[in-house]
Short mmCIF file of C-alpha atoms in Angstrom, two decimals:
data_model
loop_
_atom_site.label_atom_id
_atom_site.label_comp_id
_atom_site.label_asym_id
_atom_site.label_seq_id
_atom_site.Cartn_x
_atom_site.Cartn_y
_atom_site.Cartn_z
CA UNK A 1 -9.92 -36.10 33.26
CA UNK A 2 -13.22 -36.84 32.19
CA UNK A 3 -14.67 -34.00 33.63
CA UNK A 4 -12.01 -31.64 31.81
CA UNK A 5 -12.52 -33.08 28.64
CA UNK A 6 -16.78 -32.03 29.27
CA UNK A 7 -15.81 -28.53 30.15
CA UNK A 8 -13.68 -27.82 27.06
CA UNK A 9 -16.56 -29.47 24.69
CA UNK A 10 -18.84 -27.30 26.91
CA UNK A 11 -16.95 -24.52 25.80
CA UNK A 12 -16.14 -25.40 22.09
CA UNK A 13 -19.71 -26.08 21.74
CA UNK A 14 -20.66 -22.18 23.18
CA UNK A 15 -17.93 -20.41 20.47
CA UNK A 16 -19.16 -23.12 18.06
CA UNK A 17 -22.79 -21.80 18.57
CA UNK A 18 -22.62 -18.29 18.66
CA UNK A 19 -20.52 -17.92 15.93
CA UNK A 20 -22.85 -20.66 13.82
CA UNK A 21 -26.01 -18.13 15.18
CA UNK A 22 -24.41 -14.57 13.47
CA UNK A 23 -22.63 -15.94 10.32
CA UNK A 24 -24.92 -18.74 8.91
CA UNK A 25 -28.45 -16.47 7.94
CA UNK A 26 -25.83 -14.51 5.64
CA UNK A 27 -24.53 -17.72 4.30
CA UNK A 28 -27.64 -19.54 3.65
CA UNK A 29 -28.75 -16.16 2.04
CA UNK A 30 -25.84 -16.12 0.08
CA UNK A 31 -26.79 -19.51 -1.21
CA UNK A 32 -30.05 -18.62 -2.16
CA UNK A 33 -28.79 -15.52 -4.17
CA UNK A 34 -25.44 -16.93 -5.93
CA UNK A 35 -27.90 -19.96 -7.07
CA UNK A 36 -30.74 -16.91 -8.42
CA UNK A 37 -28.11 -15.18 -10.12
CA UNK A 38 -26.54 -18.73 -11.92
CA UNK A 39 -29.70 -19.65 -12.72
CA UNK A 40 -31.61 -16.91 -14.09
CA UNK A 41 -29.25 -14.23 -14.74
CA UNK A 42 -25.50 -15.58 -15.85
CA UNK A 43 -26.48 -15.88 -19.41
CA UNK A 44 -27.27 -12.12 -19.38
CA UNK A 45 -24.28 -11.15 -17.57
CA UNK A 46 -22.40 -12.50 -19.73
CA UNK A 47 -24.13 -11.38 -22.67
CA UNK A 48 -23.77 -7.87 -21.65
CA UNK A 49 -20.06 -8.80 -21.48
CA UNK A 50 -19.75 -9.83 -24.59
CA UNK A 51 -21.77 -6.47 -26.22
CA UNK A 52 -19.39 -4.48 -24.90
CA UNK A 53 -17.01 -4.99 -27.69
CA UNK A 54 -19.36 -3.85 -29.90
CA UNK A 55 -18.72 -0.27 -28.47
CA UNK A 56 -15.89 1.97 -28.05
CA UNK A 57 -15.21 2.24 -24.63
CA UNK A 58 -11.11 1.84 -24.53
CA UNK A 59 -9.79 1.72 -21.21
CA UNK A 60 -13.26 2.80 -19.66
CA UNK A 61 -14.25 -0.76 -20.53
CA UNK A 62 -12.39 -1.55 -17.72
CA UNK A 63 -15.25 -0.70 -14.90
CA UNK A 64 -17.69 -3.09 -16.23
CA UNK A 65 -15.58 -5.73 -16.72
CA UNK A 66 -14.51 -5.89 -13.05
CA UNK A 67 -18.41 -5.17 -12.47
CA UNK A 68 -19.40 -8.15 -14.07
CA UNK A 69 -16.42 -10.15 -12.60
CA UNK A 70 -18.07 -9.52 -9.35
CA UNK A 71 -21.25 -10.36 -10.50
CA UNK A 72 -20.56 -13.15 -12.10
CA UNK A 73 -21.31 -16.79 -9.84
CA UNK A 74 -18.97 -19.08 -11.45
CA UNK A 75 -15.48 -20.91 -10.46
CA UNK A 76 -12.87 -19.81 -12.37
CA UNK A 77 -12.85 -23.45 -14.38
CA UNK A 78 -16.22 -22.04 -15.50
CA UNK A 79 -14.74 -18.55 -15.96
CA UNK A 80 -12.13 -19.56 -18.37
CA UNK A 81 -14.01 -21.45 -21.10
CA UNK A 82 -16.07 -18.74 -20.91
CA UNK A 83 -13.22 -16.53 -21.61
CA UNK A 84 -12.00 -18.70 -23.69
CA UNK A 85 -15.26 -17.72 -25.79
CA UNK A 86 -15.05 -14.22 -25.73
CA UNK A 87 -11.25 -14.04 -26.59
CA UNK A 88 -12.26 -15.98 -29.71
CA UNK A 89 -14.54 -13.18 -30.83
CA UNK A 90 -12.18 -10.29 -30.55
CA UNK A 91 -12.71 -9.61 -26.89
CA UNK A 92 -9.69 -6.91 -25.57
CA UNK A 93 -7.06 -8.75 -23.02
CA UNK A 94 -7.00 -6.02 -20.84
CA UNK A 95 -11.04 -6.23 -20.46
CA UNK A 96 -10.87 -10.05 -19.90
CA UNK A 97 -8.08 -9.54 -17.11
CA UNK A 98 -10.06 -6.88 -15.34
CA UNK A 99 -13.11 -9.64 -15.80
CA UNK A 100 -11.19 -12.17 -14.57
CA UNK A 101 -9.39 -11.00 -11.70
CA UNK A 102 -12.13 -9.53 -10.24
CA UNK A 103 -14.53 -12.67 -10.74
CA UNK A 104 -11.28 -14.81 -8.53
CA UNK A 105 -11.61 -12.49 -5.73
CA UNK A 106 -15.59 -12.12 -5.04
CA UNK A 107 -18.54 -13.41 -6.34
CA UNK A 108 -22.38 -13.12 -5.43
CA UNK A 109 -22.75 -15.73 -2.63
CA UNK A 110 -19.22 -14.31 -0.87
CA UNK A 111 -20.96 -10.44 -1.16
CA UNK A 112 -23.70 -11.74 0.97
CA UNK A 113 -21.92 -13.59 3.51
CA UNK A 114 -19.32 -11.66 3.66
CA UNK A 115 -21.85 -9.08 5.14
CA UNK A 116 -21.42 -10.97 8.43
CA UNK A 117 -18.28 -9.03 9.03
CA UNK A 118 -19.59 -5.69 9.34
CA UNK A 119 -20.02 -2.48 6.84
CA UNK A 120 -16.44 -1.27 7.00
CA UNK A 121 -15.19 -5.03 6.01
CA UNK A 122 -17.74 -5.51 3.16
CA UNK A 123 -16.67 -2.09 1.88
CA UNK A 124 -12.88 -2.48 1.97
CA UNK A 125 -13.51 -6.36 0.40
CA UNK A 126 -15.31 -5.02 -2.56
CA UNK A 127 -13.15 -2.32 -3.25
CA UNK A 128 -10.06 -4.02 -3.34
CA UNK A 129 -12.00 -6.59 -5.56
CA UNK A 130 -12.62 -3.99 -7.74
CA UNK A 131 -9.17 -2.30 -7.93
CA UNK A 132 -7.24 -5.23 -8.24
CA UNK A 133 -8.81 -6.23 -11.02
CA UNK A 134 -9.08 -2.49 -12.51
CA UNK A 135 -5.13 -2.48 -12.01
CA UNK A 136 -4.24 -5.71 -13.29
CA UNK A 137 -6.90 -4.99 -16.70
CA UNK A 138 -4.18 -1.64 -17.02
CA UNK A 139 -1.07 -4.01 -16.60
CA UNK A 140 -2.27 -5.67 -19.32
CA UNK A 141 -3.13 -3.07 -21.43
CA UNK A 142 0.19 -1.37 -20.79
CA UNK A 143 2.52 -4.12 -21.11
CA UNK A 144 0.76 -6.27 -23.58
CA UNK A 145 -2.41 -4.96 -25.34
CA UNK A 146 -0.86 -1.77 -26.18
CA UNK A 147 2.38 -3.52 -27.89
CA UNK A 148 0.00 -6.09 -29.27
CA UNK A 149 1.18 -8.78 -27.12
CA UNK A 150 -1.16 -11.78 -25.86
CA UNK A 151 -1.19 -12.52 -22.09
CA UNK A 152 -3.75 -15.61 -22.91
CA UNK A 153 -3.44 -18.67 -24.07
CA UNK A 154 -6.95 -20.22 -24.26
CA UNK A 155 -6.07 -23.23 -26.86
CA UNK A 156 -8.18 -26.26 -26.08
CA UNK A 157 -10.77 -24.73 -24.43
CA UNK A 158 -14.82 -24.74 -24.79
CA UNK A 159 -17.76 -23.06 -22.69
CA UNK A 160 -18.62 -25.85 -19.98
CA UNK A 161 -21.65 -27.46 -20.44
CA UNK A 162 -24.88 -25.97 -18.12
CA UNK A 163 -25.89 -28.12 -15.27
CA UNK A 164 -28.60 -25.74 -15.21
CA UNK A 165 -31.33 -28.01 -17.90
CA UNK A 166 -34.33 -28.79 -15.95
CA UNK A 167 -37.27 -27.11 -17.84
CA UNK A 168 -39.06 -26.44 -14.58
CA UNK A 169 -37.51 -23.19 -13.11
CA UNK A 170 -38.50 -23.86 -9.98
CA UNK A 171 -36.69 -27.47 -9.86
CA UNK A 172 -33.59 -26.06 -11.75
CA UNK A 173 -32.93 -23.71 -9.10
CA UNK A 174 -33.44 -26.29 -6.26
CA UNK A 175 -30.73 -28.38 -8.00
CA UNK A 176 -28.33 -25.28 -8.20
CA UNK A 177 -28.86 -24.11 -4.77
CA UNK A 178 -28.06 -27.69 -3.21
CA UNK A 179 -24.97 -28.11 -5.10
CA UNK A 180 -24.02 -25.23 -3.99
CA UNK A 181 -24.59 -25.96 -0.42
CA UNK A 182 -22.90 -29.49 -1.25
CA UNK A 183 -19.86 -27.79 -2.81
CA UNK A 184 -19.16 -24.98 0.29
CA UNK A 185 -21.66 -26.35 3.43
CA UNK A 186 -18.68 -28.71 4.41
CA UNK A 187 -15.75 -26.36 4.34
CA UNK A 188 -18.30 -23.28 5.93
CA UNK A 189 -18.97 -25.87 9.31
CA UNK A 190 -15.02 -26.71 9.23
CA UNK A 191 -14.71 -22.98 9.14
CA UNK A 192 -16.71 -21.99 12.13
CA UNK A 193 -14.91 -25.23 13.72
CA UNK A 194 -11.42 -23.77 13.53
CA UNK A 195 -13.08 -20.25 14.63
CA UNK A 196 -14.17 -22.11 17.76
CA UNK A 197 -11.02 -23.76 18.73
CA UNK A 198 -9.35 -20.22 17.46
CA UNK A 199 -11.75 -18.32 20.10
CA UNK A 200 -10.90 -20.93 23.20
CA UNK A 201 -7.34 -21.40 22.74
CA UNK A 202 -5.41 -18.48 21.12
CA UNK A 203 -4.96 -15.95 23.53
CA UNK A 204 -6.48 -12.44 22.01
CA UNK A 205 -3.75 -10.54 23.25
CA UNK A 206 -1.03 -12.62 21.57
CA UNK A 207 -2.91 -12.85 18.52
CA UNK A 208 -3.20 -8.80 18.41
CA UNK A 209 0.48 -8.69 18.83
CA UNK A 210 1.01 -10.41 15.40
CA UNK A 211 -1.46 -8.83 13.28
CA UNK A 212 -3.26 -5.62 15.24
CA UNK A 213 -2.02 -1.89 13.83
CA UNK A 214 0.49 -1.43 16.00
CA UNK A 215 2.93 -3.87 14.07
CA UNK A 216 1.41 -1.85 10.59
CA UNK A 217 3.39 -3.56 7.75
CA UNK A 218 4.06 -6.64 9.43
CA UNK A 219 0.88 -7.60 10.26
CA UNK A 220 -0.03 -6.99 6.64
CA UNK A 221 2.53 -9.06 4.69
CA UNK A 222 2.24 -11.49 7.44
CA UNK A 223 -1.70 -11.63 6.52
CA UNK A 224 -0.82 -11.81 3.45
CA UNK A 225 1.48 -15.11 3.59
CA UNK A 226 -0.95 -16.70 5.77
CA UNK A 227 -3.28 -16.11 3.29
CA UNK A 228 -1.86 -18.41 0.61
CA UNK A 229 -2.32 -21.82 2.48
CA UNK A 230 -5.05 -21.33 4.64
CA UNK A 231 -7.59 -20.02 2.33
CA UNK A 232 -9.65 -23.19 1.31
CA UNK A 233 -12.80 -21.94 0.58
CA UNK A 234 -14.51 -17.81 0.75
CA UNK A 235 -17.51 -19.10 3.45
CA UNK A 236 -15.07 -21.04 5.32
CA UNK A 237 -12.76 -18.35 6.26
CA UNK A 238 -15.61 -15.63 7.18
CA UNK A 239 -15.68 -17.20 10.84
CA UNK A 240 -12.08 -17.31 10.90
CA UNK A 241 -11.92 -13.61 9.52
CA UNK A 242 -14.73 -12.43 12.30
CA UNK A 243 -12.90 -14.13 15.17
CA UNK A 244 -9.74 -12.26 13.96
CA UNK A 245 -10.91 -9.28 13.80
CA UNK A 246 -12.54 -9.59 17.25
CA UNK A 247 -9.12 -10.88 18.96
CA UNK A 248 -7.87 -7.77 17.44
CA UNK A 249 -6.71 -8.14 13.63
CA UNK A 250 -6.24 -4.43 11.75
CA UNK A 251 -8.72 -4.15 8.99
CA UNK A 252 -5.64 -3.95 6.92
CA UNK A 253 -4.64 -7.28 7.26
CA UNK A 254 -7.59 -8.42 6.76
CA UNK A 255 -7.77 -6.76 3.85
CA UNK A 256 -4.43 -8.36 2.48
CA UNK A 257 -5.84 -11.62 3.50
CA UNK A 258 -9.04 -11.20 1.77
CA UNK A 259 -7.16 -10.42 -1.55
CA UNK A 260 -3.94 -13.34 -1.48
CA UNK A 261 -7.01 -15.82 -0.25
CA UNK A 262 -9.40 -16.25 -3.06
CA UNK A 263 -6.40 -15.27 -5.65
CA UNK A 264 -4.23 -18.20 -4.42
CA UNK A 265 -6.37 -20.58 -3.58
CA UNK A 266 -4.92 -23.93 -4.79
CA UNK A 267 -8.00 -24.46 -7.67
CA UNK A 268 -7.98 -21.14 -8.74
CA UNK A 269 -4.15 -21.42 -9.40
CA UNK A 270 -4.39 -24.62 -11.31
CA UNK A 271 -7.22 -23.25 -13.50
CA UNK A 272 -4.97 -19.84 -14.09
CA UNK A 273 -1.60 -21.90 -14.70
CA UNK A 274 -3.23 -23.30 -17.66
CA UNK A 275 -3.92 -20.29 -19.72
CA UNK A 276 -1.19 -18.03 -18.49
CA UNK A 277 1.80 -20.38 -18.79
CA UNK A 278 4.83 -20.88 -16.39
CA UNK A 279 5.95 -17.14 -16.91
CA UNK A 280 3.25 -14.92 -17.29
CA UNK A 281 1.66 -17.47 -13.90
CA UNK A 282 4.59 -16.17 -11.90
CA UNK A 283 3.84 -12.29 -12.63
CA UNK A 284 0.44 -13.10 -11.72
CA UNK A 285 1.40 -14.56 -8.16
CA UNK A 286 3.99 -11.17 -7.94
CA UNK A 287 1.34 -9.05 -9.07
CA UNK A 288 -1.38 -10.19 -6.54
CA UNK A 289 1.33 -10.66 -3.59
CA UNK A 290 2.18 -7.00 -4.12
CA UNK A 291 -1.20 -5.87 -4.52
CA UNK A 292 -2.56 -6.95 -1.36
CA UNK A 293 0.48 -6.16 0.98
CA UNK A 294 -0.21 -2.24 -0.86
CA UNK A 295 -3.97 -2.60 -0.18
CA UNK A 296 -3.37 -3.39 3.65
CA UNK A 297 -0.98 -0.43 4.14
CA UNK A 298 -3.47 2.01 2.62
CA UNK A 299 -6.39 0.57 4.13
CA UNK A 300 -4.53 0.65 7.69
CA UNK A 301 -3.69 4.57 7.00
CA UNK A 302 -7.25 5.52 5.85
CA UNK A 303 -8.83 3.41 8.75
CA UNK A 304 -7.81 5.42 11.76
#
């Protein structure tokens, strides 16, 4: 018995290894970036954001919203007050949905690490980033800008306050970078854990069964369901997402995964239930289940 029990750690500890040597450069570098960009450059992010409503860009508006939504490094607790902000100047719904969608799905530090999955993967993640939140910013403008309806309701809220004070540069991003490390370090190591146990005891072929291209739509809304529990944190579920992929996963389903994860995931819905209310929360969860089961289907017929 005791000998088994040393040849599975033996090989828990090889899957644990390899898959710690390819993923964690990208997430370490993804650290170091995310923290640059909150420290020195989210103020002018967002001030480009709000300029934009200076201009007349209509519906064009759009692109740059979801642009900055990407670009921007903070939770969506931090997103919304700062919402919240521009709302109260005049800021269009339709731009702030684009904005916000788009900054729930990907962010800086997941852009890097996310690299560790290949080209074709980082391509099809960021542009289903980007056109979910393009389409949801039209929804918006369709159903409620347009008939001058609100979608948001940002009563009560107020920019957070900056952790970011130290005078010293330097120092200030030290601090950033090692909460950030604090905040996702944790759930990346339980990540690569799972990936590990994932590698040694799920047979590939059964796994490829489920969610490989030959069961097309299935394997998509299945990714897609799966996605809603299991997505904790973005650097967690890049090992999981590589070992997938490897065992056989289309990139479709991935792709629906990638989508239903970050968009469900339990803080981001309890920070979004707040300002959209019971109703407009539920089109939200529609709109993003329906979104990512379409995504996988196209991506699965455009990636022979």
């Amino acid at each position: 018995m005791e000998e088994i029990v040393r040849r599975e750690f033996v090989y828990l500890w090889y899957y644990f290894s390899v898959q710690l040597d390819q993923i964690f450069d990208y997430w370490l570098l993804g650290m170091a970036i995310g923290s640059a960009v909150s420290v020195f450059g989210k103020d002018r992010l967002h001030g480009l954001f709000a300029r934009m409503q200076s201009g007349r860009m209509g519906l064009f508006g759009l692109v740059p919203a979801c642009l900055l939504g990407i670009a921007s490094p903070l939770c969506m607790y931090g997103t919304i007050p700062i919402a919240a902000s521009f709302a109260a100047r005049g800021l269009r719904e339709d731009w702030l949905a684009a904005f916000m969608m788009a900054s729930v799905l990907l962010n800086p530090q997941l852009l890097i690490y996310g690299a560790a999955l290949g080209e074709t993967a980082l391509l099809v993640r960021v542009l289903s980033c980007f056109l979910c939140g393009l389409a949801a910013g039209l929804l918006v403008h369709v159903f409620y800008t347009r008939r001058g309806r609100t979608f948001f309701s940002f009563e009560g809220f107020a920019p957070p306050e900056s952790r970011d004070t130290d005078p010293r540069l330097f120092v200030r991003y030290v601090k950033n970078f090692g909460r950030n490390v604090r905040a996702t370090g944790g759930w990346f190591l339980a990540g690569i854990v799972l990936s590990a146990l994932f590698q040694r005891y799920v047979p590939a072929e059964a796994f490829a069964s489920l969610f490989g291209r030959e069961n097309e739509g299935y394997a998509v809304l299945l990714a897609a369901t799966v996605g809603v529990p299991l997505y904790v944190c973005g650097g967690g579920t890049i090992p999981l997402l590589q070992a997938w992929l490897a065992s056989g996963m289309s990139m479709g389903a991935a792709a629906s995964f990638m989508v239903t994860g970050p968009a469900t995931k339990i803080t981001n819905l309890s920070a979004l239930k707040i300002c959209l209310g019971t109703g407009r929360f539920f089109l939200y969860l529609a709109y993003v289940l329906a979104f990512s089961a379409l995504c996988g289907l196209a991506v699965d017929l455009l990636i022979l």
